[in-house]
Amino acid sequence: MQFLRPATWAGALAAKAERPGARPIAGGTDVMVEMNFGRPRPEALLDLTAIPELSTWDRDGATVRLSAGVPYTRIIDELGDVLPGLAIASRTVGSPQIRNRGTVGGNLGSASPAGDAHPPLLATGASVEVESVRGARTIPIGEFFVAPRHPSGGTAPRRRSTLEPDELIRAVRVPVAAGPQQFAKIGTRNAMVIAVCSFALALNPGERRAGTGIGSAAPTPVRAREAEDFLTSEPDWDGPLDEEVARRFGELVAAAASPIDDVRGTAAYRRHALSVLARRTLTWTWKELLCA
């Protein structure tokens, strides 16, 4: 297996064009785990850590452009006030060592339904910048994930995204929070856990609408669109949250999922847990909304 370490973005694109099977690596928190478990080894590793522009972020008005190599720790420390949902999710990722190395770009690259960054990106309407030697394009986050398929002759589903073989993720564009945001997940323990299910909620009181994101409860991360529509039409955004509104919101979030039974939990448990997470996050964000 070859190890490639370009010093420039142009060099990385050229290397990926020449070797489409090369696996990009930055923090390595997903890639190295897969290799240690004996899963198929890529023909090459494409180390992106020497490229300076991949470790930066900037704000352009109402949008934060987060380069693919910015680690979770920096999101927590530097962007918690403008991207609170993503920062809350970042705090739940692994241990401090993992958060120092892991990145949102890597999370997107793995395309796992359980990725902690995915629900808040869906809830906020983020978009993903990808590029190859053929050119650049921007993919809305809702179109980025593709349902997994079974590899030929295998039994485990392969995670998929709309990335072409010669493309690399350059950055994620995330709207600055227009109101309270929350993220919550359930796992077998509090630390270093893969989510049994997770949920993100972003309120936009100025437009009286909400965004949602569900993780680890469908073939891909998904939104709960009926639950979003319900919050647009039903509650009084200027008054306290009605318990019946919270209950119905939880039901609609659970109905949007299509979970399975696996080693981490049953489908029934995931649906129940999502309804609880939805009620809790709606209660938390509504309290914050009324106190603003």
Short mmCIF file of C-alpha atoms in Angstrom, two decimals:
data_model
loop_
_atom_site.label_atom_id
_atom_site.label_comp_id
_atom_site.label_asym_id
_atom_site.label_seq_id
_atom_site.Cartn_x
_atom_site.Cartn_y
_atom_site.Cartn_z
CA MET A 1 0.00 0.00 0.00
CA GLN A 2 1.35 3.41 -0.99
CA PHE A 3 1.40 6.44 1.29
CA LEU A 4 0.94 9.78 -0.49
CA ARG A 5 1.43 13.13 1.26
CA PRO A 6 0.92 16.10 -1.09
CA ALA A 7 1.87 19.57 0.18
CA THR A 8 -0.75 21.45 -1.85
CA TRP A 9 -4.43 21.11 -2.68
CA ALA A 10 -3.59 20.92 -6.37
CA GLY A 11 -1.20 18.09 -5.62
CA ALA A 12 -3.89 16.25 -3.67
CA LEU A 13 -6.37 16.55 -6.55
CA ALA A 14 -3.76 15.31 -9.00
CA ALA A 15 -2.92 12.34 -6.78
CA LYS A 16 -6.60 11.45 -6.40
CA ALA A 17 -7.13 11.70 -10.17
CA GLU A 18 -4.20 9.38 -10.78
CA ARG A 19 -5.25 6.93 -8.05
CA PRO A 20 -9.05 7.13 -7.55
CA GLY A 21 -8.82 4.22 -5.11
CA ALA A 22 -6.59 6.18 -2.72
CA ARG A 23 -8.29 6.73 0.64
CA PRO A 24 -8.06 10.31 1.99
CA ILE A 25 -6.89 10.54 5.58
CA ALA A 26 -6.55 13.45 8.01
CA GLY A 27 -7.25 12.50 11.63
CA GLY A 28 -7.51 8.82 10.72
CA THR A 29 -10.12 8.19 13.42
CA ASP A 30 -12.33 6.24 10.99
CA VAL A 31 -9.87 4.95 8.42
CA MET A 32 -7.36 3.43 10.85
CA VAL A 33 -10.10 1.74 12.86
CA GLU A 34 -11.40 0.07 9.72
CA MET A 35 -7.91 -1.09 8.77
CA ASN A 36 -7.25 -2.41 12.29
CA PHE A 37 -10.44 -4.46 12.04
CA GLY A 38 -9.10 -6.11 8.92
CA ARG A 39 -11.44 -4.53 6.41
CA PRO A 40 -10.23 -4.22 2.81
CA ARG A 41 -7.12 -2.08 2.64
CA PRO A 42 -7.08 0.76 0.09
CA GLU A 43 -4.51 0.76 -2.67
CA ALA A 44 -3.05 3.95 -1.15
CA LEU A 45 -3.53 6.39 1.72
CA LEU A 46 -3.75 10.05 0.72
CA ASP A 47 -2.58 12.09 3.72
CA LEU A 48 -4.06 15.62 3.59
CA THR A 49 -2.57 16.99 6.82
CA ALA A 50 0.25 18.92 5.11
CA ILE A 51 -2.16 21.17 3.16
CA PRO A 52 -2.48 24.46 5.12
CA GLU A 53 -5.79 25.67 3.68
CA LEU A 54 -7.62 22.56 4.90
CA SER A 55 -7.13 23.60 8.53
CA THR A 56 -8.85 27.01 8.34
CA TRP A 57 -12.34 28.43 8.67
CA ASP A 58 -13.83 31.80 7.83
CA ARG A 59 -17.17 33.55 8.08
CA ASP A 60 -18.83 35.22 5.13
CA GLY A 61 -21.89 37.03 6.46
CA ALA A 62 -24.44 34.42 7.54
CA THR A 63 -22.32 31.40 6.56
CA VAL A 64 -19.27 29.71 8.07
CA ARG A 65 -16.97 27.98 5.62
CA LEU A 66 -15.37 25.14 7.55
CA SER A 67 -12.42 23.53 5.79
CA ALA A 68 -12.37 19.74 5.80
CA GLY A 69 -9.36 19.42 8.12
CA VAL A 70 -10.58 21.55 11.04
CA PRO A 71 -10.77 19.22 14.10
CA TYR A 72 -13.73 18.94 16.44
CA THR A 73 -11.84 20.59 19.29
CA ARG A 74 -11.53 23.82 17.32
CA ILE A 75 -15.23 23.75 16.43
CA ILE A 76 -16.01 23.54 20.15
CA ASP A 77 -13.53 26.26 21.15
CA GLU A 78 -13.89 28.68 18.25
CA LEU A 79 -17.38 28.23 16.76
CA GLY A 80 -19.66 27.35 19.65
CA ASP A 81 -21.37 30.74 19.54
CA VAL A 82 -22.21 30.71 15.82
CA LEU A 83 -22.61 26.96 15.18
CA PRO A 84 -23.95 25.76 18.54
CA GLY A 85 -25.61 22.58 17.27
CA LEU A 86 -22.46 21.37 15.56
CA ALA A 87 -20.38 22.33 18.60
CA ILE A 88 -22.67 20.35 20.93
CA ALA A 89 -22.40 17.33 18.64
CA SER A 90 -18.61 17.75 18.49
CA ARG A 91 -18.42 17.47 22.28
CA THR A 92 -19.95 13.99 22.09
CA VAL A 93 -17.33 12.64 19.67
CA GLY A 94 -15.04 10.12 21.31
CA SER A 95 -12.35 11.19 23.75
CA PRO A 96 -10.36 14.46 23.83
CA GLN A 97 -7.66 12.74 21.79
CA ILE A 98 -10.19 11.77 19.11
CA ARG A 99 -11.68 15.26 19.07
CA ASN A 100 -8.21 16.71 18.59
CA ARG A 101 -7.75 14.62 15.45
CA GLY A 102 -11.20 13.88 14.01
CA THR A 103 -12.81 16.25 11.51
CA VAL A 104 -16.23 16.95 10.01
CA GLY A 105 -14.69 16.38 6.58
CA GLY A 106 -13.62 12.90 7.64
CA ASN A 107 -17.04 12.22 9.14
CA LEU A 108 -18.64 13.12 5.82
CA GLY A 109 -16.12 11.07 3.90
CA SER A 110 -17.02 7.94 5.86
CA ALA A 111 -20.73 8.65 5.19
CA SER A 112 -21.82 6.59 8.19
CA PRO A 113 -25.49 6.90 9.22
CA ALA A 114 -24.16 7.17 12.80
CA GLY A 115 -21.84 10.12 12.15
CA ASP A 116 -22.31 12.67 14.93
CA ALA A 117 -21.78 15.70 12.67
CA HIS A 118 -24.43 14.69 10.16
CA PRO A 119 -27.68 15.49 12.07
CA PRO A 120 -26.70 19.12 12.89
CA LEU A 121 -25.51 19.65 9.31
CA LEU A 122 -28.91 18.43 8.06
CA ALA A 123 -30.80 20.53 10.61
CA THR A 124 -28.99 23.71 9.57
CA GLY A 125 -29.12 23.14 5.80
CA ALA A 126 -25.37 22.91 5.26
CA SER A 127 -23.69 22.20 1.93
CA VAL A 128 -20.50 20.34 1.00
CA GLU A 129 -17.79 21.68 -1.30
CA VAL A 130 -16.10 18.94 -3.31
CA GLU A 131 -13.49 19.19 -6.03
CA SER A 132 -11.48 17.19 -8.54
CA VAL A 133 -9.15 18.09 -11.39
CA ARG A 134 -12.32 18.33 -13.49
CA GLY A 135 -13.69 21.19 -11.40
CA ALA A 136 -15.57 22.03 -8.19
CA ARG A 137 -19.20 21.62 -7.16
CA THR A 138 -21.34 22.24 -4.09
CA ILE A 139 -23.68 19.50 -2.84
CA PRO A 140 -26.62 20.27 -0.51
CA ILE A 141 -26.22 18.10 2.57
CA GLY A 142 -29.59 16.46 1.96
CA GLU A 143 -28.31 15.14 -1.36
CA PHE A 144 -24.87 14.04 -0.14
CA PHE A 145 -25.73 10.69 1.46
CA VAL A 146 -26.81 7.68 -0.59
CA ALA A 147 -28.33 4.48 0.79
CA PRO A 148 -25.70 1.76 1.32
CA ARG A 149 -25.48 -1.30 -0.84
CA HIS A 150 -24.01 -4.72 -0.28
CA PRO A 151 -20.58 -5.27 -1.82
CA SER A 152 -20.40 -8.14 -4.27
CA GLY A 153 -20.22 -11.38 -2.38
CA GLY A 154 -20.35 -9.67 1.01
CA THR A 155 -22.88 -9.30 3.75
CA ALA A 156 -22.20 -5.87 5.30
CA PRO A 157 -23.60 -2.75 3.62
CA ARG A 158 -21.07 -0.27 2.26
CA ARG A 159 -21.53 3.37 3.21
CA ARG A 160 -22.01 5.66 0.24
CA SER A 161 -22.13 9.30 -0.72
CA THR A 162 -22.45 11.22 -3.98
CA LEU A 163 -18.69 11.79 -4.12
CA GLU A 164 -17.16 10.71 -7.42
CA PRO A 165 -14.05 8.47 -7.21
CA ASP A 166 -11.72 11.33 -8.15
CA GLU A 167 -13.29 13.96 -5.85
CA LEU A 168 -12.16 15.21 -2.45
CA ILE A 169 -14.12 17.11 0.19
CA ARG A 170 -12.69 20.61 0.51
CA ALA A 171 -15.06 22.34 2.97
CA VAL A 172 -18.51 22.48 4.50
CA ARG A 173 -20.65 25.62 4.40
CA VAL A 174 -22.84 25.92 7.49
CA PRO A 175 -25.37 28.72 8.06
CA VAL A 176 -24.77 30.76 11.20
CA ALA A 177 -27.37 29.93 13.85
CA ALA A 178 -30.51 32.05 13.57
CA GLY A 179 -31.85 30.75 16.88
CA PRO A 180 -31.38 28.02 19.51
CA GLN A 181 -29.90 24.69 18.44
CA GLN A 182 -29.48 21.34 20.19
CA PHE A 183 -28.11 17.86 19.64
CA ALA A 184 -28.60 14.70 21.67
CA LYS A 185 -27.73 11.05 21.23
CA ILE A 186 -28.19 7.77 23.04
CA GLY A 187 -25.53 5.13 23.42
CA THR A 188 -24.46 2.35 25.72
CA ARG A 189 -22.32 4.77 27.75
CA ASN A 190 -21.60 8.49 27.94
CA ALA A 191 -18.08 8.54 26.49
CA MET A 192 -16.53 7.17 23.29
CA VAL A 193 -19.82 5.73 22.08
CA ILE A 194 -21.30 5.13 18.64
CA ALA A 195 -24.84 6.47 18.68
CA VAL A 196 -27.72 4.03 18.94
CA CYS A 197 -29.65 7.02 17.58
CA SER A 198 -29.17 10.78 17.56
CA PHE A 199 -31.18 13.90 16.85
CA ALA A 200 -30.44 17.55 16.06
CA LEU A 201 -32.81 20.50 16.12
CA ALA A 202 -32.30 24.07 14.89
CA LEU A 203 -34.94 26.76 15.47
CA ASN A 204 -35.25 29.86 13.30
CA PRO A 205 -37.69 32.12 15.17
CA GLY A 206 -37.41 34.94 12.63
CA GLU A 207 -38.89 32.67 9.94
CA ARG A 208 -40.89 30.54 12.39
CA ARG A 209 -39.46 27.30 11.12
CA ALA A 210 -37.26 24.47 12.35
CA GLY A 211 -34.67 22.13 10.90
CA THR A 212 -34.10 18.55 12.03
CA GLY A 213 -31.57 15.76 11.57
CA ILE A 214 -31.78 12.09 12.54
CA GLY A 215 -28.75 9.85 12.86
CA SER A 216 -28.26 6.09 13.19
CA ALA A 217 -31.93 5.29 12.58
CA ALA A 218 -32.18 4.94 8.79
CA PRO A 219 -29.93 3.81 5.91
CA THR A 220 -28.68 7.40 5.73
CA PRO A 221 -28.95 10.45 8.00
CA VAL A 222 -32.39 11.96 7.35
CA ARG A 223 -34.60 14.93 8.18
CA ALA A 224 -38.01 14.70 9.85
CA ARG A 225 -39.84 16.89 7.36
CA GLU A 226 -43.36 16.38 8.71
CA ALA A 227 -42.11 17.28 12.18
CA GLU A 228 -40.54 20.45 10.74
CA ASP A 229 -43.81 21.38 9.02
CA PHE A 230 -45.70 20.74 12.26
CA LEU A 231 -43.55 23.25 14.16
CA THR A 232 -44.12 25.82 11.44
CA SER A 233 -47.90 25.61 11.69
CA GLU A 234 -48.85 24.51 15.21
CA PRO A 235 -47.08 26.19 18.16
CA ASP A 236 -47.28 29.78 19.35
CA TRP A 237 -43.68 30.88 18.87
CA ASP A 238 -44.15 33.75 21.29
CA GLY A 239 -45.51 31.65 24.15
CA PRO A 240 -44.54 28.65 26.28
CA LEU A 241 -44.28 25.22 24.72
CA ASP A 242 -47.45 23.15 25.03
CA GLU A 243 -46.85 19.57 26.24
CA GLU A 244 -49.13 18.19 23.53
CA VAL A 245 -47.06 19.99 20.87
CA ALA A 246 -43.87 18.45 22.25
CA ARG A 247 -45.44 14.99 22.36
CA ARG A 248 -46.72 15.20 18.79
CA PHE A 249 -43.38 16.52 17.58
CA GLY A 250 -41.68 13.49 19.13
CA GLU A 251 -44.12 11.14 17.40
CA LEU A 252 -43.48 12.73 14.01
CA VAL A 253 -39.70 12.53 14.46
CA ALA A 254 -39.92 8.85 15.37
CA ALA A 255 -42.16 8.21 12.35
CA ALA A 256 -39.56 9.75 10.04
CA ALA A 257 -36.99 7.10 10.97
CA SER A 258 -36.63 3.67 9.39
CA PRO A 259 -34.38 1.85 11.85
CA ILE A 260 -33.30 -1.77 11.99
CA ASP A 261 -32.44 -4.22 14.75
CA ASP A 262 -28.68 -4.55 15.23
CA VAL A 263 -26.10 -5.18 17.94
CA ARG A 264 -26.55 -1.67 19.37
CA GLY A 265 -30.34 -1.65 19.69
CA THR A 266 -33.69 -2.71 18.28
CA ALA A 267 -35.74 -0.74 15.79
CA ALA A 268 -38.50 -0.30 18.38
CA TYR A 269 -36.06 1.08 20.93
CA ARG A 270 -34.61 3.51 18.41
CA ARG A 271 -38.06 4.88 17.53
CA HIS A 272 -38.93 5.32 21.19
CA ALA A 273 -35.58 6.95 21.95
CA LEU A 274 -35.93 9.37 19.05
CA SER A 275 -39.32 10.53 20.30
CA VAL A 276 -37.77 11.20 23.71
CA LEU A 277 -34.76 13.01 22.23
CA ALA A 278 -37.04 15.12 20.05
CA ARG A 279 -39.19 16.19 22.99
CA ARG A 280 -36.15 16.97 25.11
CA THR A 281 -34.32 19.02 22.48
CA LEU A 282 -37.51 20.91 21.61
CA THR A 283 -38.05 21.70 25.31
CA TRP A 284 -34.44 22.89 25.74
CA THR A 285 -34.42 25.06 22.63
CA TRP A 286 -37.87 26.52 23.39
CA LYS A 287 -36.75 27.57 26.86
CA GLU A 288 -33.71 29.23 25.34
CA LEU A 289 -35.94 30.91 22.76
CA LEU A 290 -38.21 32.41 25.43
CA CYS A 291 -35.23 33.61 27.47
CA ALA A 292 -33.54 35.33 24.53
#
